[in-house]
Amino acid sequence: MTFREINSKMVEATVVPGQRLFSQRGAMLAYRGEVSFTPNVQGGQGGVMSMIGRRLANEDTPLMTVEGSGTVLFGHGGHHVQVIRLSGDTLYVEADRLLAFEGTLQQGTMFLGSQGGVMGMVRGQVSGQGLFTTTLKGQGAVAVMAHGGVFEVPITPQRPVHVDPQAYVAHHGDVRNKLSTALGWRDMVGRGSGEAFQLELSGSGAVFVQASEEKL
């Protein structure tokens, strides 16, 4: 187990020879042992072509490679940190929410239009995600950042979950998502509930929701 939650805002990573980590550049708080921190010019996993794709998609948060033997404390900006463990499935998350992740995970970029066509792109704009999002796939753990605490909400085929787009952090599993609206005349005259747009997630998996409607 690479990551251990020290408190709500810091995680401790165990670094062992032959197994590298990636972290957001500048997120190291303290460390013990013989550990090196090298700027990752490719921005993570996936090679040069993957790096170019991430830059074109504006999903190229500066990363550094962490190698050696020891323990490292990570945290950034006083944000809440949540460790998510993947068992072969894919996590969908914005690149700027990534604090650190194991090198066993394969990093990629996904066009939101591939999940819902035009409405997928609209969803990205409403939620502030843009047109692309980052994917991490495989066996391993990732530490993500959020405002306030994070709650994991299970998604089952019989019970889809509706989430405020601004409170959405990430999701994993075999999940479909779409933007749903509940616009009424009150919204048109500025007297609505403020909940006119929601993300509807259905399938099998889980969505992570933060305790705030503020983006990082």
mmCIF file with all atom_site columns, C-alpha atoms in Angstrom:
data_model
loop_
_atom_site.group_PDB
_atom_site.id
_atom_site.type_symbol
_atom_site.label_atom_id
_atom_site.label_alt_id
_atom_site.label_comp_id
_atom_site.label_asym_id
_atom_site.label_entity_id
_atom_site.label_seq_id
_atom_site.pdbx_PDB_ins_code
_atom_site.Cartn_x
_atom_site.Cartn_y
_atom_site.Cartn_z
_atom_site.occupancy
_atom_site.B_iso_or_equiv
_atom_site.pdbx_formal_charge
_atom_site.auth_seq_id
_atom_site.auth_comp_id
_atom_site.auth_asym_id
_atom_site.auth_atom_id
_atom_site.pdbx_PDB_model_num
ATOM 1   C CA . MET A 1 1   ? 0.000   0.000  0.000   1.00 0.00 ? 1   MET A CA 1
ATOM 2   C CA . THR A 1 2   ? 1.859   3.086  -1.258  1.00 0.00 ? 2   THR A CA 1
ATOM 3   C CA . PHE A 1 3   ? -0.257  5.904  0.217   1.00 0.00 ? 3   PHE A CA 1
ATOM 4   C CA . ARG A 1 4   ? -1.225  6.349  3.871   1.00 0.00 ? 4   ARG A CA 1
ATOM 5   C CA . GLU A 1 5   ? -3.516  9.184  4.940   1.00 0.00 ? 5   GLU A CA 1
ATOM 6   C CA . ILE A 1 6   ? -1.819  11.150 7.742   1.00 0.00 ? 6   ILE A CA 1
ATOM 7   C CA . ASN A 1 7   ? -4.723  13.541 8.145   1.00 0.00 ? 7   ASN A CA 1
ATOM 8   C CA . SER A 1 8   ? -7.354  15.072 5.869   1.00 0.00 ? 8   SER A CA 1
ATOM 9   C CA . LYS A 1 9   ? -4.778  17.203 4.040   1.00 0.00 ? 9   LYS A CA 1
ATOM 10  C CA . MET A 1 10  ? -1.614  15.096 3.880   1.00 0.00 ? 10  MET A CA 1
ATOM 11  C CA . VAL A 1 11  ? -0.662  11.641 2.664   1.00 0.00 ? 11  VAL A CA 1
ATOM 12  C CA . GLU A 1 12  ? 2.522   9.663  3.246   1.00 0.00 ? 12  GLU A CA 1
ATOM 13  C CA . ALA A 1 13  ? 3.903   7.714  0.309   1.00 0.00 ? 13  ALA A CA 1
ATOM 14  C CA . THR A 1 14  ? 6.259   4.779  0.707   1.00 0.00 ? 14  THR A CA 1
ATOM 15  C CA . VAL A 1 15  ? 8.898   4.782  -2.018  1.00 0.00 ? 15  VAL A CA 1
ATOM 16  C CA . VAL A 1 16  ? 10.738  1.530  -2.749  1.00 0.00 ? 16  VAL A CA 1
ATOM 17  C CA . PRO A 1 17  ? 13.498  0.812  -5.282  1.00 0.00 ? 17  PRO A CA 1
ATOM 18  C CA . GLY A 1 18  ? 12.227  -0.069 -8.733  1.00 0.00 ? 18  GLY A CA 1
ATOM 19  C CA . GLN A 1 19  ? 8.762   1.430  -8.190  1.00 0.00 ? 19  GLN A CA 1
ATOM 20  C CA . ARG A 1 20  ? 8.287   5.068  -9.099  1.00 0.00 ? 20  ARG A CA 1
ATOM 21  C CA . LEU A 1 21  ? 5.530   7.527  -8.241  1.00 0.00 ? 21  LEU A CA 1
ATOM 22  C CA . PHE A 1 22  ? 4.296   10.664 -9.948  1.00 0.00 ? 22  PHE A CA 1
ATOM 23  C CA . SER A 1 23  ? 3.211   13.762 -8.045  1.00 0.00 ? 23  SER A CA 1
ATOM 24  C CA . GLN A 1 24  ? 2.183   17.296 -8.810  1.00 0.00 ? 24  GLN A CA 1
ATOM 25  C CA . ARG A 1 25  ? 5.332   19.383 -9.028  1.00 0.00 ? 25  ARG A CA 1
ATOM 26  C CA . GLY A 1 26  ? 6.085   21.178 -5.751  1.00 0.00 ? 26  GLY A CA 1
ATOM 27  C CA . ALA A 1 27  ? 3.704   19.022 -3.675  1.00 0.00 ? 27  ALA A CA 1
ATOM 28  C CA . MET A 1 28  ? 6.442   17.427 -1.524  1.00 0.00 ? 28  MET A CA 1
ATOM 29  C CA . LEU A 1 29  ? 6.210   18.624 2.100   1.00 0.00 ? 29  LEU A CA 1
ATOM 30  C CA . ALA A 1 30  ? 8.903   16.476 3.761   1.00 0.00 ? 30  ALA A CA 1
ATOM 31  C CA . TYR A 1 31  ? 10.708  13.191 3.226   1.00 0.00 ? 31  TYR A CA 1
ATOM 32  C CA . ARG A 1 32  ? 12.980  10.593 4.818   1.00 0.00 ? 32  ARG A CA 1
ATOM 33  C CA . GLY A 1 33  ? 15.524  8.359  3.116   1.00 0.00 ? 33  GLY A CA 1
ATOM 34  C CA . GLU A 1 34  ? 17.245  8.485  -0.253  1.00 0.00 ? 34  GLU A CA 1
ATOM 35  C CA . VAL A 1 35  ? 14.561  9.912  -2.511  1.00 0.00 ? 35  VAL A CA 1
ATOM 36  C CA . SER A 1 36  ? 14.940  11.865 -5.758  1.00 0.00 ? 36  SER A CA 1
ATOM 37  C CA . PHE A 1 37  ? 12.449  14.294 -7.347  1.00 0.00 ? 37  PHE A CA 1
ATOM 38  C CA . THR A 1 38  ? 12.833  14.798 -11.087 1.00 0.00 ? 38  THR A CA 1
ATOM 39  C CA . PRO A 1 39  ? 10.677  17.053 -13.286 1.00 0.00 ? 39  PRO A CA 1
ATOM 40  C CA . ASN A 1 40  ? 8.731   14.826 -15.629 1.00 0.00 ? 40  ASN A CA 1
ATOM 41  C CA . VAL A 1 41  ? 8.935   16.483 -19.042 1.00 0.00 ? 41  VAL A CA 1
ATOM 42  C CA . GLN A 1 42  ? 6.440   13.995 -20.470 1.00 0.00 ? 42  GLN A CA 1
ATOM 43  C CA . GLY A 1 43  ? 3.898   14.970 -17.778 1.00 0.00 ? 43  GLY A CA 1
ATOM 44  C CA . GLY A 1 44  ? 3.372   11.429 -16.501 1.00 0.00 ? 44  GLY A CA 1
ATOM 45  C CA . GLN A 1 45  ? 2.717   8.065  -18.107 1.00 0.00 ? 45  GLN A CA 1
ATOM 46  C CA . GLY A 1 46  ? 2.038   7.181  -21.717 1.00 0.00 ? 46  GLY A CA 1
ATOM 47  C CA . GLY A 1 47  ? 5.072   8.446  -23.665 1.00 0.00 ? 47  GLY A CA 1
ATOM 48  C CA . VAL A 1 48  ? 5.605   11.447 -25.913 1.00 0.00 ? 48  VAL A CA 1
ATOM 49  C CA . MET A 1 49  ? 2.404   11.085 -27.971 1.00 0.00 ? 49  MET A CA 1
ATOM 50  C CA . SER A 1 50  ? 0.356   10.905 -24.809 1.00 0.00 ? 50  SER A CA 1
ATOM 51  C CA . MET A 1 51  ? 2.141   14.035 -23.545 1.00 0.00 ? 51  MET A CA 1
ATOM 52  C CA . ILE A 1 52  ? 1.285   15.913 -26.746 1.00 0.00 ? 52  ILE A CA 1
ATOM 53  C CA . GLY A 1 53  ? -2.333  14.835 -26.430 1.00 0.00 ? 53  GLY A CA 1
ATOM 54  C CA . ARG A 1 54  ? -2.529  16.068 -22.845 1.00 0.00 ? 54  ARG A CA 1
ATOM 55  C CA . ARG A 1 55  ? -1.043  19.445 -23.780 1.00 0.00 ? 55  ARG A CA 1
ATOM 56  C CA . LEU A 1 56  ? -3.476  19.884 -26.638 1.00 0.00 ? 56  LEU A CA 1
ATOM 57  C CA . ALA A 1 57  ? -6.299  18.981 -24.262 1.00 0.00 ? 57  ALA A CA 1
ATOM 58  C CA . ASN A 1 58  ? -4.989  21.312 -21.509 1.00 0.00 ? 58  ASN A CA 1
ATOM 59  C CA . GLU A 1 59  ? -4.652  18.291 -19.192 1.00 0.00 ? 59  GLU A CA 1
ATOM 60  C CA . ASP A 1 60  ? -0.884  18.567 -18.698 1.00 0.00 ? 60  ASP A CA 1
ATOM 61  C CA . THR A 1 61  ? -0.478  19.564 -15.039 1.00 0.00 ? 61  THR A CA 1
ATOM 62  C CA . PRO A 1 62  ? 3.277   19.684 -14.282 1.00 0.00 ? 62  PRO A CA 1
ATOM 63  C CA . LEU A 1 63  ? 4.389   16.444 -12.618 1.00 0.00 ? 63  LEU A CA 1
ATOM 64  C CA . MET A 1 64  ? 7.594   15.116 -11.105 1.00 0.00 ? 64  MET A CA 1
ATOM 65  C CA . THR A 1 65  ? 8.904   11.572 -10.877 1.00 0.00 ? 65  THR A CA 1
ATOM 66  C CA . VAL A 1 66  ? 9.610   10.308 -7.347  1.00 0.00 ? 66  VAL A CA 1
ATOM 67  C CA . GLU A 1 67  ? 12.090  7.427  -7.002  1.00 0.00 ? 67  GLU A CA 1
ATOM 68  C CA . GLY A 1 68  ? 14.425  5.876  -4.440  1.00 0.00 ? 68  GLY A CA 1
ATOM 69  C CA . SER A 1 69  ? 13.883  4.462  -0.967  1.00 0.00 ? 69  SER A CA 1
ATOM 70  C CA . GLY A 1 70  ? 12.052  6.197  1.861   1.00 0.00 ? 70  GLY A CA 1
ATOM 71  C CA . THR A 1 71  ? 8.828   7.983  2.751   1.00 0.00 ? 71  THR A CA 1
ATOM 72  C CA . VAL A 1 72  ? 7.448   11.276 1.415   1.00 0.00 ? 72  VAL A CA 1
ATOM 73  C CA . LEU A 1 73  ? 4.720   13.556 2.764   1.00 0.00 ? 73  LEU A CA 1
ATOM 74  C CA . PHE A 1 74  ? 2.555   15.153 0.069   1.00 0.00 ? 74  PHE A CA 1
ATOM 75  C CA . GLY A 1 75  ? 0.013   17.986 0.299   1.00 0.00 ? 75  GLY A CA 1
ATOM 76  C CA . HIS A 1 76  ? -0.861  21.097 -1.674  1.00 0.00 ? 76  HIS A CA 1
ATOM 77  C CA . GLY A 1 77  ? -2.626  24.369 -0.954  1.00 0.00 ? 77  GLY A CA 1
ATOM 78  C CA . GLY A 1 78  ? -4.308  23.056 2.196   1.00 0.00 ? 78  GLY A CA 1
ATOM 79  C CA . HIS A 1 79  ? -6.740  21.076 0.047   1.00 0.00 ? 79  HIS A CA 1
ATOM 80  C CA . HIS A 1 80  ? -8.466  17.969 1.334   1.00 0.00 ? 80  HIS A CA 1
ATOM 81  C CA . VAL A 1 81  ? -6.809  14.784 0.056   1.00 0.00 ? 81  VAL A CA 1
ATOM 82  C CA . GLN A 1 82  ? -8.628  11.568 -0.795  1.00 0.00 ? 82  GLN A CA 1
ATOM 83  C CA . VAL A 1 83  ? -6.846  8.304  -1.653  1.00 0.00 ? 83  VAL A CA 1
ATOM 84  C CA . ILE A 1 84  ? -8.640  6.196  -4.268  1.00 0.00 ? 84  ILE A CA 1
ATOM 85  C CA . ARG A 1 85  ? -7.552  2.611  -4.951  1.00 0.00 ? 85  ARG A CA 1
ATOM 86  C CA . LEU A 1 86  ? -8.139  1.098  -8.375  1.00 0.00 ? 86  LEU A CA 1
ATOM 87  C CA . SER A 1 87  ? -8.403  -2.627 -9.087  1.00 0.00 ? 87  SER A CA 1
ATOM 88  C CA . GLY A 1 88  ? -8.094  -2.688 -12.839 1.00 0.00 ? 88  GLY A CA 1
ATOM 89  C CA . ASP A 1 89  ? -10.801 -0.137 -13.670 1.00 0.00 ? 89  ASP A CA 1
ATOM 90  C CA . THR A 1 90  ? -10.505 3.457  -14.865 1.00 0.00 ? 90  THR A CA 1
ATOM 91  C CA . LEU A 1 91  ? -10.685 6.666  -12.846 1.00 0.00 ? 91  LEU A CA 1
ATOM 92  C CA . TYR A 1 92  ? -11.915 9.838  -14.576 1.00 0.00 ? 92  TYR A CA 1
ATOM 93  C CA . VAL A 1 93  ? -10.558 13.003 -12.917 1.00 0.00 ? 93  VAL A CA 1
ATOM 94  C CA . GLU A 1 94  ? -9.357  16.489 -13.797 1.00 0.00 ? 94  GLU A CA 1
ATOM 95  C CA . ALA A 1 95  ? -5.550  16.740 -14.095 1.00 0.00 ? 95  ALA A CA 1
ATOM 96  C CA . ASP A 1 96  ? -5.312  19.673 -11.664 1.00 0.00 ? 96  ASP A CA 1
ATOM 97  C CA . ARG A 1 97  ? -6.905  17.506 -8.933  1.00 0.00 ? 97  ARG A CA 1
ATOM 98  C CA . LEU A 1 98  ? -4.073  14.960 -9.081  1.00 0.00 ? 98  LEU A CA 1
ATOM 99  C CA . LEU A 1 99  ? -1.753  15.170 -6.068  1.00 0.00 ? 99  LEU A CA 1
ATOM 100 C CA . ALA A 1 100 ? 0.138   11.896 -6.615  1.00 0.00 ? 100 ALA A CA 1
ATOM 101 C CA . PHE A 1 101 ? -0.352  8.467  -8.163  1.00 0.00 ? 101 PHE A CA 1
ATOM 102 C CA . GLU A 1 102 ? 1.475   5.186  -8.474  1.00 0.00 ? 102 GLU A CA 1
ATOM 103 C CA . GLY A 1 103 ? 3.564   4.511  -11.568 1.00 0.00 ? 103 GLY A CA 1
ATOM 104 C CA . THR A 1 104 ? 1.634   1.278  -12.161 1.00 0.00 ? 104 THR A CA 1
ATOM 105 C CA . LEU A 1 105 ? -1.331  3.324  -13.418 1.00 0.00 ? 105 LEU A CA 1
ATOM 106 C CA . GLN A 1 106 ? -1.612  4.166  -17.097 1.00 0.00 ? 106 GLN A CA 1
ATOM 107 C CA . GLN A 1 107 ? -2.423  7.835  -17.704 1.00 0.00 ? 107 GLN A CA 1
ATOM 108 C CA . GLY A 1 108 ? -4.517  9.004  -20.629 1.00 0.00 ? 108 GLY A CA 1
ATOM 109 C CA . THR A 1 109 ? -6.851  11.729 -21.870 1.00 0.00 ? 109 THR A CA 1
ATOM 110 C CA . MET A 1 110 ? -10.505 11.349 -22.866 1.00 0.00 ? 110 MET A CA 1
ATOM 111 C CA . PHE A 1 111 ? -12.661 13.625 -25.014 1.00 0.00 ? 111 PHE A CA 1
ATOM 112 C CA . LEU A 1 112 ? -15.902 14.279 -23.117 1.00 0.00 ? 112 LEU A CA 1
ATOM 113 C CA . GLY A 1 113 ? -17.821 14.258 -26.388 1.00 0.00 ? 113 GLY A CA 1
ATOM 114 C CA . SER A 1 114 ? -17.183 10.503 -26.511 1.00 0.00 ? 114 SER A CA 1
ATOM 115 C CA . GLN A 1 115 ? -19.469 10.177 -23.473 1.00 0.00 ? 115 GLN A CA 1
ATOM 116 C CA . GLY A 1 116 ? -22.649 11.814 -24.617 1.00 0.00 ? 116 GLY A CA 1
ATOM 117 C CA . GLY A 1 117 ? -21.742 13.630 -27.836 1.00 0.00 ? 117 GLY A CA 1
ATOM 118 C CA . VAL A 1 118 ? -22.672 17.302 -27.833 1.00 0.00 ? 118 VAL A CA 1
ATOM 119 C CA . MET A 1 119 ? -24.254 17.012 -24.371 1.00 0.00 ? 119 MET A CA 1
ATOM 120 C CA . GLY A 1 120 ? -20.980 15.543 -23.129 1.00 0.00 ? 120 GLY A CA 1
ATOM 121 C CA . MET A 1 121 ? -19.193 18.679 -24.322 1.00 0.00 ? 121 MET A CA 1
ATOM 122 C CA . VAL A 1 122 ? -21.877 20.889 -22.765 1.00 0.00 ? 122 VAL A CA 1
ATOM 123 C CA . ARG A 1 123 ? -21.470 18.950 -19.541 1.00 0.00 ? 123 ARG A CA 1
ATOM 124 C CA . GLY A 1 124 ? -17.738 19.712 -19.577 1.00 0.00 ? 124 GLY A CA 1
ATOM 125 C CA . GLN A 1 125 ? -18.396 23.414 -19.975 1.00 0.00 ? 125 GLN A CA 1
ATOM 126 C CA . VAL A 1 126 ? -21.089 23.566 -17.265 1.00 0.00 ? 126 VAL A CA 1
ATOM 127 C CA . SER A 1 127 ? -18.965 21.623 -14.777 1.00 0.00 ? 127 SER A CA 1
ATOM 128 C CA . GLY A 1 128 ? -15.850 23.615 -15.554 1.00 0.00 ? 128 GLY A CA 1
ATOM 129 C CA . GLN A 1 129 ? -14.023 20.509 -16.789 1.00 0.00 ? 129 GLN A CA 1
ATOM 130 C CA . GLY A 1 130 ? -13.570 21.738 -20.354 1.00 0.00 ? 130 GLY A CA 1
ATOM 131 C CA . LEU A 1 131 ? -13.726 19.357 -23.301 1.00 0.00 ? 131 LEU A CA 1
ATOM 132 C CA . PHE A 1 132 ? -11.255 16.771 -21.987 1.00 0.00 ? 132 PHE A CA 1
ATOM 133 C CA . THR A 1 133 ? -10.556 14.895 -18.783 1.00 0.00 ? 133 THR A CA 1
ATOM 134 C CA . THR A 1 134 ? -7.704  12.721 -17.484 1.00 0.00 ? 134 THR A CA 1
ATOM 135 C CA . THR A 1 135 ? -7.969  8.952  -17.081 1.00 0.00 ? 135 THR A CA 1
ATOM 136 C CA . LEU A 1 136 ? -5.909  6.633  -14.855 1.00 0.00 ? 136 LEU A CA 1
ATOM 137 C CA . LYS A 1 137 ? -6.275  2.919  -15.468 1.00 0.00 ? 137 LYS A CA 1
ATOM 138 C CA . GLY A 1 138 ? -4.907  -0.247 -13.867 1.00 0.00 ? 138 GLY A CA 1
ATOM 139 C CA . GLN A 1 139 ? -3.896  -1.495 -10.437 1.00 0.00 ? 139 GLN A CA 1
ATOM 140 C CA . GLY A 1 140 ? -2.764  1.127  -7.974  1.00 0.00 ? 140 GLY A CA 1
ATOM 141 C CA . ALA A 1 141 ? -3.646  4.141  -5.883  1.00 0.00 ? 141 ALA A CA 1
ATOM 142 C CA . VAL A 1 142 ? -4.094  7.827  -6.605  1.00 0.00 ? 142 VAL A CA 1
ATOM 143 C CA . ALA A 1 143 ? -4.377  10.792 -4.223  1.00 0.00 ? 143 ALA A CA 1
ATOM 144 C CA . VAL A 1 144 ? -6.759  13.511 -5.444  1.00 0.00 ? 144 VAL A CA 1
ATOM 145 C CA . MET A 1 145 ? -7.464  16.983 -4.052  1.00 0.00 ? 145 MET A CA 1
ATOM 146 C CA . ALA A 1 146 ? -10.798 18.617 -3.291  1.00 0.00 ? 146 ALA A CA 1
ATOM 147 C CA . HIS A 1 147 ? -12.402 21.389 -1.274  1.00 0.00 ? 147 HIS A CA 1
ATOM 148 C CA . GLY A 1 148 ? -13.613 20.111 2.080   1.00 0.00 ? 148 GLY A CA 1
ATOM 149 C CA . GLY A 1 149 ? -14.221 16.433 2.700   1.00 0.00 ? 149 GLY A CA 1
ATOM 150 C CA . VAL A 1 150 ? -14.949 13.898 -0.020  1.00 0.00 ? 150 VAL A CA 1
ATOM 151 C CA . PHE A 1 151 ? -17.768 11.369 0.093   1.00 0.00 ? 151 PHE A CA 1
ATOM 152 C CA . GLU A 1 152 ? -17.894 8.250  -2.099  1.00 0.00 ? 152 GLU A CA 1
ATOM 153 C CA . VAL A 1 153 ? -21.382 7.530  -3.446  1.00 0.00 ? 153 VAL A CA 1
ATOM 154 C CA . PRO A 1 154 ? -21.942 4.035  -4.911  1.00 0.00 ? 154 PRO A CA 1
ATOM 155 C CA . ILE A 1 155 ? -23.639 3.811  -8.315  1.00 0.00 ? 155 ILE A CA 1
ATOM 156 C CA . THR A 1 156 ? -25.713 0.736  -9.123  1.00 0.00 ? 156 THR A CA 1
ATOM 157 C CA . PRO A 1 157 ? -27.785 -0.081 -12.227 1.00 0.00 ? 157 PRO A CA 1
ATOM 158 C CA . GLN A 1 158 ? -30.994 0.342  -10.248 1.00 0.00 ? 158 GLN A CA 1
ATOM 159 C CA . ARG A 1 159 ? -29.990 3.576  -8.537  1.00 0.00 ? 159 ARG A CA 1
ATOM 160 C CA . PRO A 1 160 ? -28.376 6.309  -10.678 1.00 0.00 ? 160 PRO A CA 1
ATOM 161 C CA . VAL A 1 161 ? -26.837 9.235  -8.827  1.00 0.00 ? 161 VAL A CA 1
ATOM 162 C CA . HIS A 1 162 ? -27.412 12.937 -9.535  1.00 0.00 ? 162 HIS A CA 1
ATOM 163 C CA . VAL A 1 163 ? -24.554 15.298 -8.643  1.00 0.00 ? 163 VAL A CA 1
ATOM 164 C CA . ASP A 1 164 ? -24.115 19.052 -8.700  1.00 0.00 ? 164 ASP A CA 1
ATOM 165 C CA . PRO A 1 165 ? -21.520 19.584 -11.497 1.00 0.00 ? 165 PRO A CA 1
ATOM 166 C CA . GLN A 1 166 ? -19.492 21.930 -9.290  1.00 0.00 ? 166 GLN A CA 1
ATOM 167 C CA . ALA A 1 167 ? -19.293 19.324 -6.486  1.00 0.00 ? 167 ALA A CA 1
ATOM 168 C CA . TYR A 1 168 ? -18.181 16.512 -8.802  1.00 0.00 ? 168 TYR A CA 1
ATOM 169 C CA . VAL A 1 169 ? -14.590 15.315 -8.171  1.00 0.00 ? 169 VAL A CA 1
ATOM 170 C CA . ALA A 1 170 ? -14.125 12.009 -10.026 1.00 0.00 ? 170 ALA A CA 1
ATOM 171 C CA . HIS A 1 171 ? -15.746 8.681  -10.816 1.00 0.00 ? 171 HIS A CA 1
ATOM 172 C CA . HIS A 1 172 ? -14.691 5.143  -11.672 1.00 0.00 ? 172 HIS A CA 1
ATOM 173 C CA . GLY A 1 173 ? -16.234 1.964  -12.936 1.00 0.00 ? 173 GLY A CA 1
ATOM 174 C CA . ASP A 1 174 ? -18.547 1.163  -15.826 1.00 0.00 ? 174 ASP A CA 1
ATOM 175 C CA . VAL A 1 175 ? -20.416 4.433  -15.542 1.00 0.00 ? 175 VAL A CA 1
ATOM 176 C CA . ARG A 1 176 ? -22.299 6.516  -18.092 1.00 0.00 ? 176 ARG A CA 1
ATOM 177 C CA . ASN A 1 177 ? -22.909 10.161 -17.385 1.00 0.00 ? 177 ASN A CA 1
ATOM 178 C CA . LYS A 1 178 ? -24.997 12.868 -18.911 1.00 0.00 ? 178 LYS A CA 1
ATOM 179 C CA . LEU A 1 179 ? -26.088 16.387 -18.119 1.00 0.00 ? 179 LEU A CA 1
ATOM 180 C CA . SER A 1 180 ? -29.696 16.713 -17.044 1.00 0.00 ? 180 SER A CA 1
ATOM 181 C CA . THR A 1 181 ? -31.573 19.968 -16.657 1.00 0.00 ? 181 THR A CA 1
ATOM 182 C CA . ALA A 1 182 ? -34.557 21.096 -14.640 1.00 0.00 ? 182 ALA A CA 1
ATOM 183 C CA . LEU A 1 183 ? -34.926 24.605 -16.015 1.00 0.00 ? 183 LEU A CA 1
ATOM 184 C CA . GLY A 1 184 ? -38.186 26.321 -15.184 1.00 0.00 ? 184 GLY A CA 1
ATOM 185 C CA . TRP A 1 185 ? -39.605 29.794 -15.541 1.00 0.00 ? 185 TRP A CA 1
ATOM 186 C CA . ARG A 1 186 ? -38.251 30.728 -12.104 1.00 0.00 ? 186 ARG A CA 1
ATOM 187 C CA . ASP A 1 187 ? -34.715 30.056 -13.376 1.00 0.00 ? 187 ASP A CA 1
ATOM 188 C CA . MET A 1 188 ? -35.382 32.285 -16.371 1.00 0.00 ? 188 MET A CA 1
ATOM 189 C CA . VAL A 1 189 ? -36.213 35.243 -14.112 1.00 0.00 ? 189 VAL A CA 1
ATOM 190 C CA . GLY A 1 190 ? -33.419 34.560 -11.629 1.00 0.00 ? 190 GLY A CA 1
ATOM 191 C CA . ARG A 1 191 ? -35.669 33.088 -8.921  1.00 0.00 ? 191 ARG A CA 1
ATOM 192 C CA . GLY A 1 192 ? -34.775 29.413 -9.365  1.00 0.00 ? 192 GLY A CA 1
ATOM 193 C CA . SER A 1 193 ? -33.387 26.993 -6.810  1.00 0.00 ? 193 SER A CA 1
ATOM 194 C CA . GLY A 1 194 ? -29.860 27.220 -8.218  1.00 0.00 ? 194 GLY A CA 1
ATOM 195 C CA . GLU A 1 195 ? -29.984 23.494 -9.047  1.00 0.00 ? 195 GLU A CA 1
ATOM 196 C CA . ALA A 1 196 ? -30.968 23.753 -12.697 1.00 0.00 ? 196 ALA A CA 1
ATOM 197 C CA . PHE A 1 197 ? -28.134 21.451 -13.912 1.00 0.00 ? 197 PHE A CA 1
ATOM 198 C CA . GLN A 1 198 ? -27.126 18.046 -12.550 1.00 0.00 ? 198 GLN A CA 1
ATOM 199 C CA . LEU A 1 199 ? -24.847 15.238 -13.653 1.00 0.00 ? 199 LEU A CA 1
ATOM 200 C CA . GLU A 1 200 ? -26.685 11.935 -13.887 1.00 0.00 ? 200 GLU A CA 1
ATOM 201 C CA . LEU A 1 201 ? -24.349 8.958  -13.436 1.00 0.00 ? 201 LEU A CA 1
ATOM 202 C CA . SER A 1 202 ? -25.673 5.459  -14.087 1.00 0.00 ? 202 SER A CA 1
ATOM 203 C CA . GLY A 1 203 ? -24.190 1.973  -14.333 1.00 0.00 ? 203 GLY A CA 1
ATOM 204 C CA . SER A 1 204 ? -21.861 0.290  -11.837 1.00 0.00 ? 204 SER A CA 1
ATOM 205 C CA . GLY A 1 205 ? -19.134 2.141  -9.964  1.00 0.00 ? 205 GLY A CA 1
ATOM 206 C CA . ALA A 1 206 ? -18.785 5.125  -7.660  1.00 0.00 ? 206 ALA A CA 1
ATOM 207 C CA . VAL A 1 207 ? -18.649 8.900  -7.818  1.00 0.00 ? 207 VAL A CA 1
ATOM 208 C CA . PHE A 1 208 ? -16.659 11.107 -5.449  1.00 0.00 ? 208 PHE A CA 1
ATOM 209 C CA . VAL A 1 209 ? -18.339 14.334 -4.323  1.00 0.00 ? 209 VAL A CA 1
ATOM 210 C CA . GLN A 1 210 ? -16.674 17.208 -2.480  1.00 0.00 ? 210 GLN A CA 1
ATOM 211 C CA . ALA A 1 211 ? -18.196 19.244 0.358   1.00 0.00 ? 211 ALA A CA 1
ATOM 212 C CA . SER A 1 212 ? -18.141 22.445 -1.645  1.00 0.00 ? 212 SER A CA 1
ATOM 213 C CA . GLU A 1 213 ? -19.329 23.872 -4.947  1.00 0.00 ? 213 GLU A CA 1
ATOM 214 C CA . GLU A 1 214 ? -16.005 25.666 -5.433  1.00 0.00 ? 214 GLU A CA 1
ATOM 215 C CA . LYS A 1 215 ? -13.551 24.500 -8.092  1.00 0.00 ? 215 LYS A CA 1
ATOM 216 C CA . LEU A 1 216 ? -9.866  24.093 -7.260  1.00 0.00 ? 216 LEU A CA 1
#
